[in-house]
Coordinates of C-alpha atoms and ligand atoms in Angstrom, one line a residue:
X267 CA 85.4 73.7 -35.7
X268 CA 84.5 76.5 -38.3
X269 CA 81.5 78.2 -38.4
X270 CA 80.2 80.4 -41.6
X271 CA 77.4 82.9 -41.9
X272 CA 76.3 82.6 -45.1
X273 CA 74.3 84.7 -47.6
X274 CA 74.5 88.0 -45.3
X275 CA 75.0 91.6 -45.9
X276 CA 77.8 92.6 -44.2
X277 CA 77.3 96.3 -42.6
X278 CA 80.4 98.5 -40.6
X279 CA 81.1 101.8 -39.9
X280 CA 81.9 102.4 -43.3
X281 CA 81.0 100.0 -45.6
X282 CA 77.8 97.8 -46.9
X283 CA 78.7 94.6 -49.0
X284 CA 77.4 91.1 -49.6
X285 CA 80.2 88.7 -48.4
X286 CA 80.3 85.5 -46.0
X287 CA 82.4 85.4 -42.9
X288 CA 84.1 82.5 -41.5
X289 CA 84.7 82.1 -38.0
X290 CA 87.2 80.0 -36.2
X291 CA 88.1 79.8 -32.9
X292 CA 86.6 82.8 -31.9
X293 CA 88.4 85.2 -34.5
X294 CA 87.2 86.0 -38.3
X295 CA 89.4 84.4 -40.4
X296 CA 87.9 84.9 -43.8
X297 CA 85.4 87.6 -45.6
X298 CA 84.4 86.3 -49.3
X299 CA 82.4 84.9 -51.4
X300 CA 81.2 81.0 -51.0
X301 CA 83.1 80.5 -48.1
X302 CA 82.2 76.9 -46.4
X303 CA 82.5 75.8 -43.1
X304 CA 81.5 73.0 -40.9
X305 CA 78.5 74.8 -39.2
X306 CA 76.4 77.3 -41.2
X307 CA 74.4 80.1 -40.3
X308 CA 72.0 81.1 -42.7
X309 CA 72.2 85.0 -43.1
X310 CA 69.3 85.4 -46.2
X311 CA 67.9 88.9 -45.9
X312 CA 70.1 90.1 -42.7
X313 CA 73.0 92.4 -42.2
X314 CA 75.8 91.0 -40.3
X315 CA 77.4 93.5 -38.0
X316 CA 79.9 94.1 -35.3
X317 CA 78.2 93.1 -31.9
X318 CA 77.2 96.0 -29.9
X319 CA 79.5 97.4 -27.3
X320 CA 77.7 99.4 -24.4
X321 CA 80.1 101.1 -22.7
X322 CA 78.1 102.0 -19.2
X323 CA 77.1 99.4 -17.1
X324 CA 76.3 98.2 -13.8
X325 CA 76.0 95.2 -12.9
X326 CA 75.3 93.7 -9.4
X327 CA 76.4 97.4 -8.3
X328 CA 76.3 98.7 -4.8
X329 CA 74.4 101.7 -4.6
X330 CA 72.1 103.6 -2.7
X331 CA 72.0 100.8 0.2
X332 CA 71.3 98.0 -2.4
X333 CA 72.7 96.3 -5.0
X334 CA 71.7 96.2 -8.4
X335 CA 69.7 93.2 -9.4
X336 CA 71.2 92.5 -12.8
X337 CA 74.8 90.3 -12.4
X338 CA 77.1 89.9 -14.3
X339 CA 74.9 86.3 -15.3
X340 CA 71.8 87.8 -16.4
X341 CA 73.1 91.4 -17.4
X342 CA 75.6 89.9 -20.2
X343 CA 72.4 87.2 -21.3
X344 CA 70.4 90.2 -21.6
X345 CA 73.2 91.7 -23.4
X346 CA 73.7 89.2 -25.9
X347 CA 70.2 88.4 -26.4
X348 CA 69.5 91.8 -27.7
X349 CA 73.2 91.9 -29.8
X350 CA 75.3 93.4 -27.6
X351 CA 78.6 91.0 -27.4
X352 CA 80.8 93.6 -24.7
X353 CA 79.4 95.7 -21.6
X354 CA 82.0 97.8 -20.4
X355 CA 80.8 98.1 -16.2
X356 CA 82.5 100.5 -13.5
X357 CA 84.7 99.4 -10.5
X358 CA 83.7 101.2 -7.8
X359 CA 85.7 101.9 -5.0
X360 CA 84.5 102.8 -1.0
X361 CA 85.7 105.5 0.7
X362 CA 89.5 104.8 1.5
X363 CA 89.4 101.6 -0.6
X364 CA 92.7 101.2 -3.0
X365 CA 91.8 100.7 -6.4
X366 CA 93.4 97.1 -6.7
X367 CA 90.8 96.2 -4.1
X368 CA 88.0 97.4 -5.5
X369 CA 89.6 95.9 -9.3
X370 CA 89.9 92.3 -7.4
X371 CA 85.7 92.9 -5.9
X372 CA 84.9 93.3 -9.4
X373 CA 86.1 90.6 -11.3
X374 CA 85.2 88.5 -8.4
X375 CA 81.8 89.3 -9.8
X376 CA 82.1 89.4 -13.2
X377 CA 83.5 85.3 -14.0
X378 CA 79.8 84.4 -15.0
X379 CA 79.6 87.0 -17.7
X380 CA 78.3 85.5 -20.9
X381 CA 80.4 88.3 -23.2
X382 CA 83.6 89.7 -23.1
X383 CA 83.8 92.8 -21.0
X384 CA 86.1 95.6 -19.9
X385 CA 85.7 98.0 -16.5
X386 CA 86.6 101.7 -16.0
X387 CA 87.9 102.4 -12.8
X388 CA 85.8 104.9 -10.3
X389 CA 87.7 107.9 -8.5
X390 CA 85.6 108.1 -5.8
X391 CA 87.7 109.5 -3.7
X392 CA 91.6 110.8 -3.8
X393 CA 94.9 110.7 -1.9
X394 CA 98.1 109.2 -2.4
X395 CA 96.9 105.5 -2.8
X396 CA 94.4 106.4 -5.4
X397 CA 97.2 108.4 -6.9
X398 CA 100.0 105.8 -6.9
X399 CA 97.3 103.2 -8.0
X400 CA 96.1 104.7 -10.9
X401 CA 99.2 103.3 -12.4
X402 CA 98.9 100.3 -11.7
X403 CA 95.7 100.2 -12.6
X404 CA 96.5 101.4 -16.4
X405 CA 100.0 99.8 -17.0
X406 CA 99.4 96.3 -15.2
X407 CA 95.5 95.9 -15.1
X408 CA 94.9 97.0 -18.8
X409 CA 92.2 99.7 -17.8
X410 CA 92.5 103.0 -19.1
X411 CA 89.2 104.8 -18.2
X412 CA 88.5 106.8 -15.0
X413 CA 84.6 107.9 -14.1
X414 CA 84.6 110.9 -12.1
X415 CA 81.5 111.6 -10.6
X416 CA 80.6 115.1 -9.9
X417 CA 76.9 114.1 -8.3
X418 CA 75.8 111.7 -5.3
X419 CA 77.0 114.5 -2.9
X420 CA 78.1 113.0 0.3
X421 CA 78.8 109.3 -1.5
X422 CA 80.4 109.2 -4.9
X423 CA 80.7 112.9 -5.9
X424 CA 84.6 114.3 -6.4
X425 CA 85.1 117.8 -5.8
X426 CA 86.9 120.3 -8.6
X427 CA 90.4 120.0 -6.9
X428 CA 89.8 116.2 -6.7
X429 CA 88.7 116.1 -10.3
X430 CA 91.7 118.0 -11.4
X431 CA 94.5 116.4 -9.5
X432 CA 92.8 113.2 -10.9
X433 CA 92.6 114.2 -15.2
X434 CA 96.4 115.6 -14.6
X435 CA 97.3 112.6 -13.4
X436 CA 95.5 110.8 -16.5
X437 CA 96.5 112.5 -19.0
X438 CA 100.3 111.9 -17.9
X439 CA 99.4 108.0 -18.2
X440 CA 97.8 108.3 -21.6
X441 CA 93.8 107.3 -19.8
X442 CA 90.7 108.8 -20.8
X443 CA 88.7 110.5 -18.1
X444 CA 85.0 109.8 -17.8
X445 CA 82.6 112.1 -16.0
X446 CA 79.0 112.1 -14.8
X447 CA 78.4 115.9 -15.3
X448 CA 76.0 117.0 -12.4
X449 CA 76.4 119.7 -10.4
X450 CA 75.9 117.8 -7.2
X451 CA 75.9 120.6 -5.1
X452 CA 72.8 122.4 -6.2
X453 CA 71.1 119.0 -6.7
X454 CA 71.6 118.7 -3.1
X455 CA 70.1 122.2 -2.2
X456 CA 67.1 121.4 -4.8
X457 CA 66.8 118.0 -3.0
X458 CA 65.9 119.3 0.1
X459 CA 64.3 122.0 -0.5
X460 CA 61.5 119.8 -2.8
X461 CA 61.3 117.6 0.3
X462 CA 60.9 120.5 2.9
X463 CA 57.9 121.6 0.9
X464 CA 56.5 118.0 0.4
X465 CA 57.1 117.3 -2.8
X466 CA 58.5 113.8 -2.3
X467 CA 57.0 111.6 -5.3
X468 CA 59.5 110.5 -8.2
X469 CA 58.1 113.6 -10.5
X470 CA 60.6 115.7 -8.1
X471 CA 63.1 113.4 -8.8
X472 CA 63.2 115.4 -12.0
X473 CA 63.0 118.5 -10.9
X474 CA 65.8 118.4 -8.2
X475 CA 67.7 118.1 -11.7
X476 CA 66.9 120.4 -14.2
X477 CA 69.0 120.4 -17.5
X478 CA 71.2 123.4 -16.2
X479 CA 72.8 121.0 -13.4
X480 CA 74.0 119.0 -16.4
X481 CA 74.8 121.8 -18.8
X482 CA 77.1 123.7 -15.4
X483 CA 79.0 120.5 -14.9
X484 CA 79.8 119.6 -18.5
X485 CA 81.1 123.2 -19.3
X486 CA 82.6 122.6 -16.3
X487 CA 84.3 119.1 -16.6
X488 CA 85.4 120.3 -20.4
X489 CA 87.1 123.3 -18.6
X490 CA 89.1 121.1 -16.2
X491 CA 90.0 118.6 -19.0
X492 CA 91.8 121.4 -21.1
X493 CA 93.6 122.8 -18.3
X494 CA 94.7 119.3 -17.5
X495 CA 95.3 118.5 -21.0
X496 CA 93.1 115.7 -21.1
X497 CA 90.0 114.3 -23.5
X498 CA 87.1 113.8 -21.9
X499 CA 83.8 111.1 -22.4
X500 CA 80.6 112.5 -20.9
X501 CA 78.3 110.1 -20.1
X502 CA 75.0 110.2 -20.0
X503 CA 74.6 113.2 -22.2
X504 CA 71.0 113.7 -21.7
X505 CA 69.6 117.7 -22.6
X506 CA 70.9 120.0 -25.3
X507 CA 72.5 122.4 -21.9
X508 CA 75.2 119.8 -22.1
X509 CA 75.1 118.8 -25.4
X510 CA 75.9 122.5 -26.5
X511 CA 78.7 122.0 -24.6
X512 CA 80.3 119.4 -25.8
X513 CA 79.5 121.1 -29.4
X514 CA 81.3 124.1 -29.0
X515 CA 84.1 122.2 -27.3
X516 CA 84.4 119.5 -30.6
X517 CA 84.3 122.9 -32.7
X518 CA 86.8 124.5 -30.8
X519 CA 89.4 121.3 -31.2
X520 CA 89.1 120.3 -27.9
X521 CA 88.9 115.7 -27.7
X522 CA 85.3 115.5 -26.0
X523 CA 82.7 112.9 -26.6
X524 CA 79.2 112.5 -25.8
X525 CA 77.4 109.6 -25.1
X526 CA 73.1 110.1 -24.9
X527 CA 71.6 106.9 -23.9
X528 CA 68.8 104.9 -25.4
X529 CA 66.3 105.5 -22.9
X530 CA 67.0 109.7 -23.0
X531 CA 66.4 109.1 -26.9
X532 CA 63.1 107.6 -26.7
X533 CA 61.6 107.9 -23.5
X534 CA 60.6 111.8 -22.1
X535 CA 59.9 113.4 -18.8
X536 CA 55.7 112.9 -19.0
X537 CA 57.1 109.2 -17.5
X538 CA 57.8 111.2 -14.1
X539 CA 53.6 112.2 -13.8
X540 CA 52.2 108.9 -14.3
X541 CA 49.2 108.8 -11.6
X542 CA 50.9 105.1 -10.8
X543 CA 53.9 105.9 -7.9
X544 CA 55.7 102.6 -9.3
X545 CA 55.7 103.0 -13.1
X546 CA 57.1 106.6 -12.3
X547 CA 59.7 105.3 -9.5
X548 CA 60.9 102.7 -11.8
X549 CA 61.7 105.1 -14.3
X550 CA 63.8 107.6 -11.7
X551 CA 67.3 107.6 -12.8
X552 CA 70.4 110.5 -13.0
X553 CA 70.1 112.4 -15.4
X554 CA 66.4 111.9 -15.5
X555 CA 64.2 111.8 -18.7
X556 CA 63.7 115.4 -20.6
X557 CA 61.1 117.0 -22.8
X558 CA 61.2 116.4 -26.7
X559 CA 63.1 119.5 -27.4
X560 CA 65.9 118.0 -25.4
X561 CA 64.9 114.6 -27.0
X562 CA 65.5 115.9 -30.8
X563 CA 68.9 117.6 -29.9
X564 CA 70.1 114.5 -28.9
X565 CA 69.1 112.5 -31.8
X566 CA 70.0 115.8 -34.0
X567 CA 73.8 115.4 -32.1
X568 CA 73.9 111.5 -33.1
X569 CA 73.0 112.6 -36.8
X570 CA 76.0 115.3 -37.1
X571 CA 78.6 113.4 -35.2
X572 CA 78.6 115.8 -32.5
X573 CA 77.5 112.9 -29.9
X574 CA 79.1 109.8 -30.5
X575 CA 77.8 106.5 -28.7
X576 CA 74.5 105.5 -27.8
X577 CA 74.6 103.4 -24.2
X578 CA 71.8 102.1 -21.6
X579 CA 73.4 102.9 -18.2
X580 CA 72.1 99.4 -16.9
X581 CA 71.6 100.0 -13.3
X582 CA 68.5 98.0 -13.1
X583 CA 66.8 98.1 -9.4
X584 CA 63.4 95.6 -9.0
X585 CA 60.1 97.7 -8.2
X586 CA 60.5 96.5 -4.5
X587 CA 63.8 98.4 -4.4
X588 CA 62.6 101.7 -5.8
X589 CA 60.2 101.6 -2.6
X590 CA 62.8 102.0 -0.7
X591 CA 61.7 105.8 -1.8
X592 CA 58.6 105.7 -0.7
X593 CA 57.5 109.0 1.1
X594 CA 61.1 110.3 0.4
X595 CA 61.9 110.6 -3.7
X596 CA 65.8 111.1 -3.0
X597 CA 66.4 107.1 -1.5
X598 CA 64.5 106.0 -4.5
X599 CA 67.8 103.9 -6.2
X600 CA 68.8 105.9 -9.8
X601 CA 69.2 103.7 -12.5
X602 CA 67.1 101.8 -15.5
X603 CA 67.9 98.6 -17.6
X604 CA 68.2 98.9 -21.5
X605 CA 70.8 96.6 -21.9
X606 CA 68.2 93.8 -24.2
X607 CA 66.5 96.4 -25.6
X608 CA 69.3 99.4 -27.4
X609 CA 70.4 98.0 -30.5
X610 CA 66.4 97.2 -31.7
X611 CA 65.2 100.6 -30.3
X612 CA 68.0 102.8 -31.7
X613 CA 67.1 100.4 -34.9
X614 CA 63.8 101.0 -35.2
X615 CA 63.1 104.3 -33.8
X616 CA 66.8 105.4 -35.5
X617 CA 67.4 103.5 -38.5
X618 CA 64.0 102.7 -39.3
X619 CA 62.5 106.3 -39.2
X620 CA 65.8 107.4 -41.7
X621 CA 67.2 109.4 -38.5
X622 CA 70.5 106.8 -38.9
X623 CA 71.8 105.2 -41.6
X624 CA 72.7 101.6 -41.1
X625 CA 76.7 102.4 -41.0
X626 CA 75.7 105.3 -38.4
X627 CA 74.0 102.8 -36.6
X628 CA 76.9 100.6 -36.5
X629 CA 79.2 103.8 -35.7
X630 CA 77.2 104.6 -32.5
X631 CA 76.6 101.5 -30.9
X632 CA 80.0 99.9 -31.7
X633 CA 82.7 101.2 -33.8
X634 CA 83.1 104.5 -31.9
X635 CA 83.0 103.3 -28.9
X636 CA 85.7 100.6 -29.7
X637 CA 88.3 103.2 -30.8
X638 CA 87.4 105.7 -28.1
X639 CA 88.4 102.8 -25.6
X640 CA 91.2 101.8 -27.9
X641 CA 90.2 98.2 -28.3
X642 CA 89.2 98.9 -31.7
X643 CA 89.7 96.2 -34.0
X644 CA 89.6 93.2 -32.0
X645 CA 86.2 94.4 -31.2
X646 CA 84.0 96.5 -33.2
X647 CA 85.1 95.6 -36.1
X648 CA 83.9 92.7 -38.7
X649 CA 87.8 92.8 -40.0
X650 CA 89.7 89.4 -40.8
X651 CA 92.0 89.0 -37.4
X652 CA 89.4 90.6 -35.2
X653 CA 86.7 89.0 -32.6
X654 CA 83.8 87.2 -34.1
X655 CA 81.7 89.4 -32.1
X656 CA 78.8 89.5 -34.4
X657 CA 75.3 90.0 -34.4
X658 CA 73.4 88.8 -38.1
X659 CA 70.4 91.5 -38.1
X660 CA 67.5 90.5 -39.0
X661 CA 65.5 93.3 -40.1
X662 CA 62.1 91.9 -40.6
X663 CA 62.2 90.5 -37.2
X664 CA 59.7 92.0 -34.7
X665 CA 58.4 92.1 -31.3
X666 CA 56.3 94.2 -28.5
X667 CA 58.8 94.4 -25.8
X668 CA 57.6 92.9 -22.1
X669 CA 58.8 91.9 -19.0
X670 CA 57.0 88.8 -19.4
X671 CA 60.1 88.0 -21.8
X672 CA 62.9 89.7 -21.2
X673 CA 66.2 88.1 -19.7
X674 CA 66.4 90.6 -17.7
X675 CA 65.8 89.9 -13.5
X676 CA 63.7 92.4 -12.4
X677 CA 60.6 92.3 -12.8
X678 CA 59.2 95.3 -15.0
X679 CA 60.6 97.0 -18.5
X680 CA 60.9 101.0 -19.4
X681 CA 60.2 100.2 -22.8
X682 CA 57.4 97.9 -21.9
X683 CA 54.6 97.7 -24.9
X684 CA 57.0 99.5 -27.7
X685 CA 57.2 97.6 -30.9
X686 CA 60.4 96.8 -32.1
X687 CA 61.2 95.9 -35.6
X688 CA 64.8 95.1 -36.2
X689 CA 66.5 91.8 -33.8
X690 CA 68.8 89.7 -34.0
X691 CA 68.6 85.9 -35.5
X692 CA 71.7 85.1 -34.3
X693 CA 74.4 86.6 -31.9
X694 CA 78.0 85.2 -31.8
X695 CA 80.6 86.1 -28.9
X696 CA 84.2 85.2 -29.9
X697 CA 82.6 82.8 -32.4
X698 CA 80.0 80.8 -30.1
X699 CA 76.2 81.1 -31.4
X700 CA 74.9 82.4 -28.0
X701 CA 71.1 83.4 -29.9
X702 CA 70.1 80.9 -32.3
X703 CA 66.9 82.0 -34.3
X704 CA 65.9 84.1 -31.4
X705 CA 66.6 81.5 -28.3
X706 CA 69.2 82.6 -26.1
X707 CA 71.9 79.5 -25.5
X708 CA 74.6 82.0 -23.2
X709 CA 77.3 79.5 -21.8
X710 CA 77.5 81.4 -17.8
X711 CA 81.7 82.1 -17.7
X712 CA 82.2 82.0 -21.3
X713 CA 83.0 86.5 -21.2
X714 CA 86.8 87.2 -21.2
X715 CA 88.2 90.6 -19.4
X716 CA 89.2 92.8 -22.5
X717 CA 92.8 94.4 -21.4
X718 CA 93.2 98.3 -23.0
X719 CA 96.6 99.7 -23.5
X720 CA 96.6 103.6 -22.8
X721 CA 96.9 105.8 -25.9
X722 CA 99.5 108.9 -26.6
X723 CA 101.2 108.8 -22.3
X724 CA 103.4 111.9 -21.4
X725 CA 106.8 110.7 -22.9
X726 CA 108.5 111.3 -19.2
X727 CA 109.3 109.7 -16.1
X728 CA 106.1 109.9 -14.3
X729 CA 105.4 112.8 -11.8
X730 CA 105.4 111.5 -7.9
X731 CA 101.9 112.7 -5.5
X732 CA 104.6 115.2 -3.8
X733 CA 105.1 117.0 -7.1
X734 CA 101.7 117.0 -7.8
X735 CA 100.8 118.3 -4.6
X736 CA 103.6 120.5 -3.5
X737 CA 103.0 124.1 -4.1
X738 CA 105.2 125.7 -6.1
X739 CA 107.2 128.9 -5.1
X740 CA 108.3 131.3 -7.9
X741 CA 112.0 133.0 -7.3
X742 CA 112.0 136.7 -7.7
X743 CA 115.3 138.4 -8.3
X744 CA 113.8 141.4 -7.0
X745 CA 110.9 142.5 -4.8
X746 CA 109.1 145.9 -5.4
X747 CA 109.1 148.5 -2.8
X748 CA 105.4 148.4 -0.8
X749 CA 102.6 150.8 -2.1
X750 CA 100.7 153.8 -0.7
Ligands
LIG1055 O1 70.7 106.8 -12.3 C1 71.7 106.3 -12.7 N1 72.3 106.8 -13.8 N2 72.2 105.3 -12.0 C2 73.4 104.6 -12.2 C3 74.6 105.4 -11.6 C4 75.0 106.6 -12.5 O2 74.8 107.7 -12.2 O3 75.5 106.3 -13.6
LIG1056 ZN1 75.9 108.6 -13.8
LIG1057 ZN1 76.1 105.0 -14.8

């Protein structure tokens, strides 16, 4: 069966053109004019675009004594329903846990996806295993991305000698390493400090992290990565502190990307003083919201090319799970749920306001991210050959975002009451209509894992962990005679 979307402006990273697309079996076969098929979707007045990619999820994650409440099931509908056709989630493993194991936990989980998806791997701890496995884990698993995270002291958090051992050992396999740039060890100290004094509501959340924890640990990361010789993605990139940083590292020729997230664009830190301990709980996540300054470097960083992808960090946790912080801000579980909502609030408070053009907008929430992850063009892409991952735009199309009607499974929004003008009218994954005029028809299972092969790997036999460990003696032919 075919299937053309007809009438439709077709918007990329690059380009703006009037054209239908034919679709068959899940790949674009055709871009023209009067294309016909056996199914047509009627495009009149929209842009058709690659689907968005968000590349930081997770989904049904374990974390802070829970477990995220959006799965793999309702995180991928909420995905698609707001045009996101790919979630890119992390595979996290416990302490002592080989990386195959945790791999096999995760796509254990993720069968029910509705959309294609990909996984970076977690170093969440190191040793030989972790070592040895990182290869397998790039040459036979097809994932090429390791998050580092240098917060969650005591749980998650990889110390520098960790961290370096870890982006050597990428960049000899050709992966990308990801961090989460915290200094976790003053977050700690700040941490209990706030809650010796008594200041335990979610507003100290915020300050147990000022920007400068960020700003430390990005300098820092970007340090390690060019000793290593290694790119690096910072996630989360939410304060100008560590947004300078990755600036003047781009400047300087260095391979570092920045990725601010939707709720960091549009949301600020006046969310952490709300009178009402739940709305403020809810909206407690790592890094946590900033002040407008912080807000317009970001947006300032998306409009220059210094920052490069706009994600959501889905980590969505219901309001009876941030009470697990009641009385004691630092067990309230860090995370918030964008994934439904990105594409129509970078739309309309990006596009919309002339911050983005339309191409930018396609750049930041799709293209970029495709070729950063080097899956770029079977995704990302409206290209004959590649994915009919497509969303047809409609930018007319509006709505007041709620809870009430979100596919999300929790039970609240972040962006609850902000108007959105910009949605989709339909949303195609691999070339099946999974939004049809605005009602979401996901098929549960339908997501295929999306295998990466690793870009530019050290041409030579791979080092062993006893070289990479082994400390290294220099010969002298001669040895001074002692001092004074
Ligand atoms: O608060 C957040 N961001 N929760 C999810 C885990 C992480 O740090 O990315
Ligand atoms: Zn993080
Ligand atoms: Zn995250």
């Amino acid at each position: 069966m075919t299937t053309v979307i007809k009438n439709g402006t077709i918007v990329t990273a690059d380009l703006t053109y009037k054209a239908d697309v034919l679709v068959e079996n899940g790949k674009i076969t055709e871009i023209g004019p009067d294309l016909q098929g056996d199914e047509t979707l009627d495009a009149t007045g929209c842009y058709v675009m690659p689907g968005g990619i968000d590349p930081h999820t997770h989904l049904e994650m374990p974390f802070m004594g829970t477990y995220s409440t959006d799965d793999f099931e309702s995180g991928t509908r909420a995905a698609l329903s707001g045009g996101t056709t790919m979630v890119v989630d992390f595979a996290l493993p416990a302490p002592g846990q080989g990386l195959r194991d945790a791999l096999q936990m995760w796509h254990n989980k993720s069968g029910r996806a509705n959309c294609d998806y990909s996984y970076h791997m977690a170093i969440t701890w190191w040793g030989e295993q972790v070592f040895n496995e990182m290869k397998d884990v790039v040459q036979d698993e097809g994932i090429t991305t390791f998050k580092h995270f240098m917060a969650y002291k005591g749980a998650l958090m990889v110390n520098d000698d960790e961290m370096y051992a870890s982006f050597q050992r990428c960049a000899e396999l050709g992966a990308l390493p990801l961090v989460h740039a915290e200094n976790g060890d003053v977050v700690a100290e700040l941490q209990a400090k706030l809650v010796a004094a008594g200041n335990n509501g979610p507003e100290a959340h915020a300050y147990s992290r000022p920007p400068q924890v960020e700003g430390e640990a990005t300098n820092r990361a970007i340090m390690i990565a060019d000793m290593a010789g290694v790119p690096l993605y910072v996630v989360h990139t939410s304060c100008e502190d560590s947004h300078e940083a990755i600036r003047r590292a781009r400047m300087a020729g260095k391979r570092v990307w920045g990725e601010p997230l939707i709720q960091h664009l549009t949301l600020d830190e006046s969310e952490y003083f709300n009178a009402d301990w739940d709305h403020a709980a809810r909206r407690v996540m790592s890094p946590p919201f900033r002040n407008k300054q912080h807000q317009d470097s970001l947006w300032a960083g998306l409009q220059s090319g210094s920052l490069s992808v706009v994600a959501t960090d889905h980590c969505a946790f219901t309001t009876d799970q941030k009470r697990y912080g009641v009385g004691d801000f630092t067990k309230i579980p860090n995370g918030t749920g964008g994934l439904e909502d990105r594409m129509p609030m970078l739309w309309t408070y990006g596009v919309a306001t002339g911050r983005l053009t339309m191409n930018e907008f396609v750049a930041v929430t799709s293209t970029n991210i495709a070729k950063i992850l080097n899956c770029y063009p079977k995704k990302g892409a409206v290209l004959v050959g590649a994915d009919a991952d497509l969303v047809v735009w409609d930018p007319e199309k509006e709505k007041t975002i709620s809870a009430a009607h979100q596919q999300s499974a929790i039970d609240y929004n972040v962006f609850e009451g902000k108007h959105v003008k910009g949605l989709p009218r339909y949303t195609l994954t691999r070339g099946q209509v999974a939004v049809k005029d605005g009602a979401v028809q996901t098929q549960e299972g339908h997501g295929e894992f999306v295998r990466r092969e690793p870009v530019n790997p050290v041409n030579k036999a791979l080092s062993t962990w006893k070289e990479l460990t082994a400390p290294r003696k220099v010969e002298r032919s001669g040895i001074p005679a002692s001092g004074v």
